[in-house]
């Protein structure tokens, strides 16, 4: 697939991000300009038209958006029954897309020419919704690898806007295509999970407790040893993969998880984002799920608090209680099952680290 190639190095990374800073990184300029060009060529299944947006009253500040076309005009998802289901070359995959959907290759200077792609999402959820496809020609199934997770974090480092987000749905967690991909998009609302306090669990792992969707939290706090920090995230993901636990992942700018929000100036807290937070939710399987409340299929966005609905009646009637109950029902049983094993996982990592110190 011939296309332009975006080349970067560690010198291009940004850790700090500010809501008050409206300047764009070079990657963001390329991404947005290219996405707009694709939009003008009518490559999308529908024109993104979010007719209304509101923050639901209540504690969690869920963001609700009315996007009727995404529900009715998106590509039908595949029938996926195992989180490690093998890649099926006869089914839809990203080697079969139109070349016009490709935005650019994205590679580190030391690995120029690799076929890591950024493509448009032809069924956009929000502004500049695109997908990162690692090693497209290898036809990897929708199971995260350590190199792909590192690349996703590097893409986040290449942006400056705290509204840029990256996410991943595993199979049986509402992934729609069994070909390795991450979602990238802009959500311009400041979200609770950028700053919410979390509790230390073990090693580098924290837990999100004071929220309907309890989950696991990590932070990437350095552009020097970020790969070591990502290995800890991958340790948990790999455990879920081995144990067939469906999971959703959300990567966002945030404040350091171990900073006391009581001691942080409110003005600073409202503006500065000094780490990348990675949320990992273990959840019940979406395989065979027939009835979905309000046609909401809870995946990475919904778990983060970004909810899309399809019609005006849903937009008017959805409440914080409805969303909270949906998220609790989705994750609570699985979270409680894996809670102690995850503690054991990272306590054993601490023991190994002490043994090699």
Short mmCIF file of C-alpha atoms in Angstrom, two decimals:
data_model
loop_
_atom_site.label_atom_id
_atom_site.label_comp_id
_atom_site.label_asym_id
_atom_site.label_seq_id
_atom_site.Cartn_x
_atom_site.Cartn_y
_atom_site.Cartn_z
CA UNK A 1 0.00 0.00 0.00
CA UNK A 2 1.85 3.10 -1.24
CA UNK A 3 1.26 6.21 0.88
CA UNK A 4 2.99 9.06 2.67
CA UNK A 5 5.11 8.14 5.68
CA UNK A 6 5.26 10.10 8.93
CA UNK A 7 8.71 9.66 10.50
CA UNK A 8 9.41 10.54 14.13
CA UNK A 9 11.98 10.14 16.90
CA UNK A 10 12.00 10.49 20.68
CA UNK A 11 12.89 14.16 20.21
CA UNK A 12 9.33 14.74 18.99
CA UNK A 13 7.67 13.43 22.18
CA UNK A 14 5.54 15.61 24.48
CA UNK A 15 4.69 14.48 28.01
CA UNK A 16 3.18 17.67 29.38
CA UNK A 17 -0.13 18.85 27.96
CA UNK A 18 -2.35 21.84 28.76
CA UNK A 19 -6.00 22.45 28.01
CA UNK A 20 -5.20 26.16 27.60
CA UNK A 21 -2.61 25.45 24.87
CA UNK A 22 -4.35 25.38 21.49
CA UNK A 23 -1.20 24.83 19.41
CA UNK A 24 -0.89 21.56 17.52
CA UNK A 25 1.98 19.16 17.11
CA UNK A 26 3.16 18.35 13.61
CA UNK A 27 1.47 14.94 13.77
CA UNK A 28 -1.83 16.55 14.72
CA UNK A 29 -1.60 18.98 11.81
CA UNK A 30 -1.00 16.11 9.39
CA UNK A 31 -3.70 13.94 10.93
CA UNK A 32 -6.38 16.63 10.92
CA UNK A 33 -5.56 18.00 7.47
CA UNK A 34 -5.52 14.52 5.95
CA UNK A 35 -8.76 13.53 7.67
CA UNK A 36 -10.45 16.67 6.32
CA UNK A 37 -9.22 15.85 2.82
CA UNK A 38 -10.71 12.36 3.09
CA UNK A 39 -13.97 13.86 4.29
CA UNK A 40 -14.20 16.05 1.18
CA UNK A 41 -13.77 12.95 -0.99
CA UNK A 42 -16.92 11.36 0.50
CA UNK A 43 -15.10 8.26 1.75
CA UNK A 44 -17.18 8.02 4.91
CA UNK A 45 -20.34 6.00 5.39
CA UNK A 46 -21.99 9.16 6.69
CA UNK A 47 -21.09 12.76 7.41
CA UNK A 48 -20.24 13.15 11.08
CA UNK A 49 -23.15 15.07 12.52
CA UNK A 50 -23.25 15.13 16.31
CA UNK A 51 -26.45 17.10 16.66
CA UNK A 52 -26.38 17.57 20.44
CA UNK A 53 -23.98 17.16 23.35
CA UNK A 54 -24.56 17.48 27.07
CA UNK A 55 -22.95 16.59 30.38
CA UNK A 56 -25.35 14.50 32.45
CA UNK A 57 -26.12 15.99 35.86
CA UNK A 58 -24.53 14.10 38.73
CA UNK A 59 -21.26 12.97 40.25
CA UNK A 60 -19.57 11.38 37.25
CA UNK A 61 -20.08 14.04 34.56
CA UNK A 62 -20.83 11.53 31.79
CA UNK A 63 -20.74 13.15 28.35
CA UNK A 64 -23.73 12.24 26.18
CA UNK A 65 -23.69 12.76 22.40
CA UNK A 66 -26.44 12.31 19.84
CA UNK A 67 -24.99 10.72 16.69
CA UNK A 68 -27.87 8.90 14.93
CA UNK A 69 -25.97 7.89 11.80
CA UNK A 70 -23.27 5.83 13.53
CA UNK A 71 -25.75 3.27 14.83
CA UNK A 72 -27.59 2.80 11.53
CA UNK A 73 -24.84 3.23 8.91
CA UNK A 74 -21.71 1.64 10.40
CA UNK A 75 -20.33 -1.64 9.07
CA UNK A 76 -22.01 -4.63 10.80
CA UNK A 77 -19.63 -6.14 13.40
CA UNK A 78 -18.27 -9.66 13.03
CA UNK A 79 -19.53 -12.58 15.10
CA UNK A 80 -16.65 -13.05 17.58
CA UNK A 81 -16.78 -15.69 20.31
CA UNK A 82 -13.25 -15.91 21.77
CA UNK A 83 -10.84 -13.17 22.79
CA UNK A 84 -8.00 -15.08 21.10
CA UNK A 85 -9.97 -15.98 17.97
CA UNK A 86 -7.67 -16.52 15.00
CA UNK A 87 -7.49 -14.07 12.13
CA UNK A 88 -9.80 -15.06 9.28
CA UNK A 89 -8.45 -13.89 5.90
CA UNK A 90 -11.83 -14.52 4.28
CA UNK A 91 -13.58 -12.00 6.56
CA UNK A 92 -13.33 -8.23 6.46
CA UNK A 93 -9.89 -6.95 7.43
CA UNK A 94 -7.81 -3.86 6.86
CA UNK A 95 -5.89 -5.30 3.91
CA UNK A 96 -9.19 -5.04 2.01
CA UNK A 97 -9.90 -1.35 2.52
CA UNK A 98 -9.77 1.14 -0.33
CA UNK A 99 -6.29 2.72 -0.64
CA UNK A 100 -8.09 6.06 -0.36
CA UNK A 101 -8.89 5.28 3.28
CA UNK A 102 -5.19 5.23 4.19
CA UNK A 103 -4.02 8.48 5.75
CA UNK A 104 -0.30 7.74 6.20
CA UNK A 105 2.26 5.26 7.47
CA UNK A 106 3.69 6.11 10.88
CA UNK A 107 7.16 4.87 11.81
CA UNK A 108 10.02 5.68 14.08
CA UNK A 109 13.16 6.83 12.30
CA UNK A 110 14.93 3.56 13.11
CA UNK A 111 12.14 1.49 11.52
CA UNK A 112 11.29 3.45 8.38
CA UNK A 113 9.26 1.57 5.79
CA UNK A 114 7.30 -0.67 8.19
CA UNK A 115 3.61 -0.94 7.35
CA UNK A 116 2.12 0.59 10.49
CA UNK A 117 -0.83 2.58 9.15
CA UNK A 118 -3.20 5.30 10.25
CA UNK A 119 -6.49 5.04 8.37
CA UNK A 120 -9.77 6.92 8.56
CA UNK A 121 -12.63 5.32 10.44
CA UNK A 122 -15.35 5.47 7.80
CA UNK A 123 -17.97 5.28 10.59
CA UNK A 124 -16.65 8.12 12.79
CA UNK A 125 -17.65 8.37 16.42
CA UNK A 126 -16.26 11.88 16.92
CA UNK A 127 -13.89 14.42 15.41
CA UNK A 128 -10.91 13.05 13.47
CA UNK A 129 -11.78 9.46 14.37
CA UNK A 130 -9.14 7.27 12.77
CA UNK A 131 -7.49 3.93 13.45
CA UNK A 132 -3.92 2.86 14.03
CA UNK A 133 -3.23 -0.50 12.35
CA UNK A 134 0.11 -2.04 13.44
CA UNK A 135 1.94 -4.17 10.86
CA UNK A 136 -1.12 -4.39 8.64
CA UNK A 137 0.32 -7.02 6.26
CA UNK A 138 1.06 -9.42 9.13
CA UNK A 139 -2.72 -9.84 9.58
CA UNK A 140 -2.55 -9.98 13.38
CA UNK A 141 -5.74 -10.82 15.22
CA UNK A 142 -7.27 -8.31 17.66
CA UNK A 143 -4.90 -9.18 20.50
CA UNK A 144 -2.54 -6.49 21.78
CA UNK A 145 1.20 -7.08 21.45
CA UNK A 146 3.87 -5.24 23.41
CA UNK A 147 5.23 -3.46 20.29
CA UNK A 148 1.74 -2.29 19.28
CA UNK A 149 1.02 -0.94 22.76
CA UNK A 150 4.37 0.88 22.77
CA UNK A 151 3.54 2.41 19.39
CA UNK A 152 0.12 3.55 20.62
CA UNK A 153 1.75 5.34 23.56
CA UNK A 154 4.31 6.89 21.21
CA UNK A 155 1.47 8.25 19.08
CA UNK A 156 0.03 9.84 22.21
CA UNK A 157 3.47 11.36 22.95
CA UNK A 158 3.47 12.86 19.45
CA UNK A 159 0.36 14.95 20.23
CA UNK A 160 -0.02 18.03 22.39
CA UNK A 161 -3.76 18.23 22.88
CA UNK A 162 -5.24 16.65 26.01
CA UNK A 163 -8.40 16.00 23.97
CA UNK A 164 -6.63 13.37 21.83
CA UNK A 165 -7.55 9.86 23.01
CA UNK A 166 -6.61 6.28 22.07
CA UNK A 167 -8.50 3.10 22.89
CA UNK A 168 -8.71 -0.62 22.29
CA UNK A 169 -11.57 -3.12 22.44
CA UNK A 170 -10.61 -6.77 22.80
CA UNK A 171 -12.60 -9.47 21.09
CA UNK A 172 -15.77 -10.18 23.10
CA UNK A 173 -15.57 -6.58 24.35
CA UNK A 174 -17.30 -5.07 21.30
CA UNK A 175 -14.33 -5.14 18.96
CA UNK A 176 -15.99 -5.11 15.54
CA UNK A 177 -13.08 -6.39 13.40
CA UNK A 178 -10.66 -9.22 14.19
CA UNK A 179 -7.59 -7.43 12.82
CA UNK A 180 -5.32 -5.63 15.28
CA UNK A 181 -6.31 -1.96 15.56
CA UNK A 182 -6.57 0.93 18.00
CA UNK A 183 -9.08 3.79 17.85
CA UNK A 184 -7.78 7.38 17.88
CA UNK A 185 -10.03 10.42 18.13
CA UNK A 186 -10.61 13.79 19.77
CA UNK A 187 -12.98 14.23 22.70
CA UNK A 188 -12.93 17.93 23.52
CA UNK A 189 -14.65 17.63 26.91
CA UNK A 190 -12.58 17.58 30.07
CA UNK A 191 -13.36 14.19 31.61
CA UNK A 192 -13.52 13.05 35.21
CA UNK A 193 -11.10 10.16 34.61
CA UNK A 194 -8.32 12.61 33.71
CA UNK A 195 -8.12 13.67 37.36
CA UNK A 196 -10.13 11.22 39.51
CA UNK A 197 -8.26 9.90 42.57
CA UNK A 198 -7.31 6.22 42.41
CA UNK A 199 -6.01 3.75 44.99
CA UNK A 200 -2.65 2.00 44.90
CA UNK A 201 -3.04 -1.78 44.47
CA UNK A 202 0.40 -3.35 43.99
CA UNK A 203 3.59 -2.39 42.19
CA UNK A 204 2.79 0.09 39.39
CA UNK A 205 -0.91 -0.87 39.34
CA UNK A 206 -3.69 1.27 40.79
CA UNK A 207 -7.44 0.71 40.96
CA UNK A 208 -10.35 2.93 40.04
CA UNK A 209 -12.90 2.39 42.80
CA UNK A 210 -15.07 5.49 43.23
CA UNK A 211 -16.64 5.06 39.81
CA UNK A 212 -19.32 2.68 38.49
CA UNK A 213 -16.86 0.86 36.22
CA UNK A 214 -14.14 -0.32 38.59
CA UNK A 215 -10.92 -1.03 36.76
CA UNK A 216 -7.13 -0.96 36.78
CA UNK A 217 -5.02 2.14 36.21
CA UNK A 218 -1.41 2.78 35.19
CA UNK A 219 0.51 5.93 34.43
CA UNK A 220 3.22 6.67 31.89
CA UNK A 221 5.19 9.43 33.55
CA UNK A 222 8.41 9.62 31.55
CA UNK A 223 9.57 9.81 27.96
CA UNK A 224 12.87 8.20 29.03
CA UNK A 225 11.76 4.90 30.61
CA UNK A 226 8.26 4.67 29.14
CA UNK A 227 8.87 1.20 27.68
CA UNK A 228 9.51 -0.19 31.17
CA UNK A 229 6.24 1.39 32.36
CA UNK A 230 4.36 0.01 29.35
CA UNK A 231 5.67 -3.48 30.13
CA UNK A 232 3.73 -3.30 33.41
CA UNK A 233 0.51 -2.47 31.56
CA UNK A 234 1.16 -5.29 29.12
CA UNK A 235 1.73 -7.70 32.02
CA UNK A 236 -1.92 -7.21 33.01
CA UNK A 237 -3.21 -7.37 29.43
CA UNK A 238 -1.26 -10.56 28.80
CA UNK A 239 -2.82 -12.09 31.93
CA UNK A 240 -6.31 -11.24 30.62
CA UNK A 241 -5.42 -12.75 27.26
CA UNK A 242 -4.24 -16.00 28.86
CA UNK A 243 -7.33 -16.24 31.04
CA UNK A 244 -9.82 -15.29 28.30
CA UNK A 245 -10.97 -12.15 30.11
CA UNK A 246 -12.57 -9.60 27.74
CA UNK A 247 -11.15 -6.13 28.28
CA UNK A 248 -11.30 -2.52 27.13
CA UNK A 249 -8.43 -0.05 27.27
CA UNK A 250 -8.50 3.76 27.26
CA UNK A 251 -5.37 5.93 26.98
CA UNK A 252 -5.72 9.60 27.92
CA UNK A 253 -3.75 12.54 29.25
CA UNK A 254 -4.23 13.01 32.98
CA UNK A 255 -2.73 14.13 36.26
CA UNK A 256 -0.29 11.93 38.17
CA UNK A 257 -2.25 9.22 39.98
CA UNK A 258 -0.17 9.54 43.15
CA UNK A 259 -0.59 13.30 43.48
CA UNK A 260 -3.03 14.47 46.13
CA UNK A 261 -5.83 16.41 44.50
CA UNK A 262 -6.35 18.14 47.86
CA UNK A 263 -2.96 19.74 47.50
CA UNK A 264 -3.26 20.69 43.86
CA UNK A 265 -4.39 24.16 42.90
CA UNK A 266 -7.83 23.89 41.23
CA UNK A 267 -6.71 26.10 38.37
CA UNK A 268 -3.72 23.82 37.72
CA UNK A 269 -5.88 20.70 38.02
CA UNK A 270 -8.29 22.14 35.47
CA UNK A 271 -5.51 22.80 32.95
CA UNK A 272 -2.31 20.77 33.29
CA UNK A 273 -1.97 17.10 32.32
CA UNK A 274 1.44 15.75 33.33
CA UNK A 275 1.14 11.98 32.68
CA UNK A 276 -0.58 9.54 30.37
CA UNK A 277 -3.16 7.44 32.19
CA UNK A 278 -3.95 3.95 30.91
CA UNK A 279 -7.24 2.44 32.08
CA UNK A 280 -7.80 -1.32 31.68
CA UNK A 281 -11.25 -2.73 32.41
CA UNK A 282 -12.00 -6.44 32.79
CA UNK A 283 -15.62 -6.94 31.78
CA UNK A 284 -18.31 -9.45 30.93
CA UNK A 285 -18.32 -10.83 27.40
CA UNK A 286 -20.26 -9.15 24.63
CA UNK A 287 -20.40 -12.47 22.71
CA UNK A 288 -23.99 -13.48 22.07
CA UNK A 289 -25.34 -10.35 23.77
CA UNK A 290 -28.76 -9.74 22.25
CA UNK A 291 -30.37 -6.86 24.09
CA UNK A 292 -28.45 -3.67 24.74
CA UNK A 293 -29.98 -0.88 26.79
CA UNK A 294 -30.73 2.21 24.70
CA UNK A 295 -28.79 0.56 21.86
CA UNK A 296 -25.64 1.51 23.79
CA UNK A 297 -22.93 -1.08 23.26
CA UNK A 298 -20.60 -0.38 26.17
CA UNK A 299 -16.97 -0.48 25.06
CA UNK A 300 -13.92 1.73 25.54
CA UNK A 301 -15.68 5.09 25.15
CA UNK A 302 -18.64 4.27 27.37
CA UNK A 303 -16.41 2.95 30.14
CA UNK A 304 -14.51 6.23 30.06
CA UNK A 305 -17.77 8.18 30.35
CA UNK A 306 -18.31 9.13 26.69
CA UNK A 307 -21.75 7.89 25.64
CA UNK A 308 -23.23 7.97 22.13
CA UNK A 309 -26.96 7.48 21.53
CA UNK A 310 -28.93 7.24 18.31
CA UNK A 311 -32.15 9.20 18.73
CA UNK A 312 -33.65 12.20 20.46
CA UNK A 313 -35.83 10.22 22.87
CA UNK A 314 -32.77 8.36 24.17
CA UNK A 315 -30.79 11.58 24.41
CA UNK A 316 -33.57 13.18 26.46
CA UNK A 317 -34.22 10.21 28.77
CA UNK A 318 -30.76 8.78 29.59
CA UNK A 319 -29.69 9.63 33.15
CA UNK A 320 -26.52 9.18 35.19
CA UNK A 321 -28.25 6.38 37.12
CA UNK A 322 -29.00 4.48 33.88
CA UNK A 323 -25.37 4.72 32.70
CA UNK A 324 -23.96 3.93 36.14
CA UNK A 325 -26.06 0.78 36.47
CA UNK A 326 -25.07 -0.33 32.97
CA UNK A 327 -21.36 0.07 33.76
CA UNK A 328 -21.64 -1.67 37.14
CA UNK A 329 -23.43 -4.62 35.58
CA UNK A 330 -20.77 -4.78 32.89
CA UNK A 331 -17.65 -4.95 35.07
CA UNK A 332 -18.40 -5.73 38.72
CA UNK A 333 -18.51 -9.53 38.64
CA UNK A 334 -15.40 -9.84 36.45
CA UNK A 335 -13.49 -7.18 38.40
CA UNK A 336 -14.12 -9.02 41.66
CA UNK A 337 -12.95 -12.32 40.14
CA UNK A 338 -9.64 -10.92 38.90
CA UNK A 339 -8.93 -8.48 41.76
CA UNK A 340 -6.83 -10.82 43.94
CA UNK A 341 -5.06 -12.51 41.00
CA UNK A 342 -4.01 -9.06 39.77
CA UNK A 343 -2.60 -8.21 43.21
CA UNK A 344 -0.68 -11.49 43.11
CA UNK A 345 0.55 -10.70 39.60
CA UNK A 346 2.15 -7.42 40.61
CA UNK A 347 3.34 -8.56 44.02
CA UNK A 348 5.23 -11.33 42.23
CA UNK A 349 6.66 -8.69 39.87
CA UNK A 350 7.87 -6.71 42.89
CA UNK A 351 9.51 -9.84 44.30
CA UNK A 352 11.25 -10.51 40.97
CA UNK A 353 12.47 -6.91 40.83
CA UNK A 354 13.85 -7.15 44.37
CA UNK A 355 15.57 -10.41 43.48
CA UNK A 356 17.37 -8.82 40.56
CA UNK A 357 18.24 -5.56 42.33
#
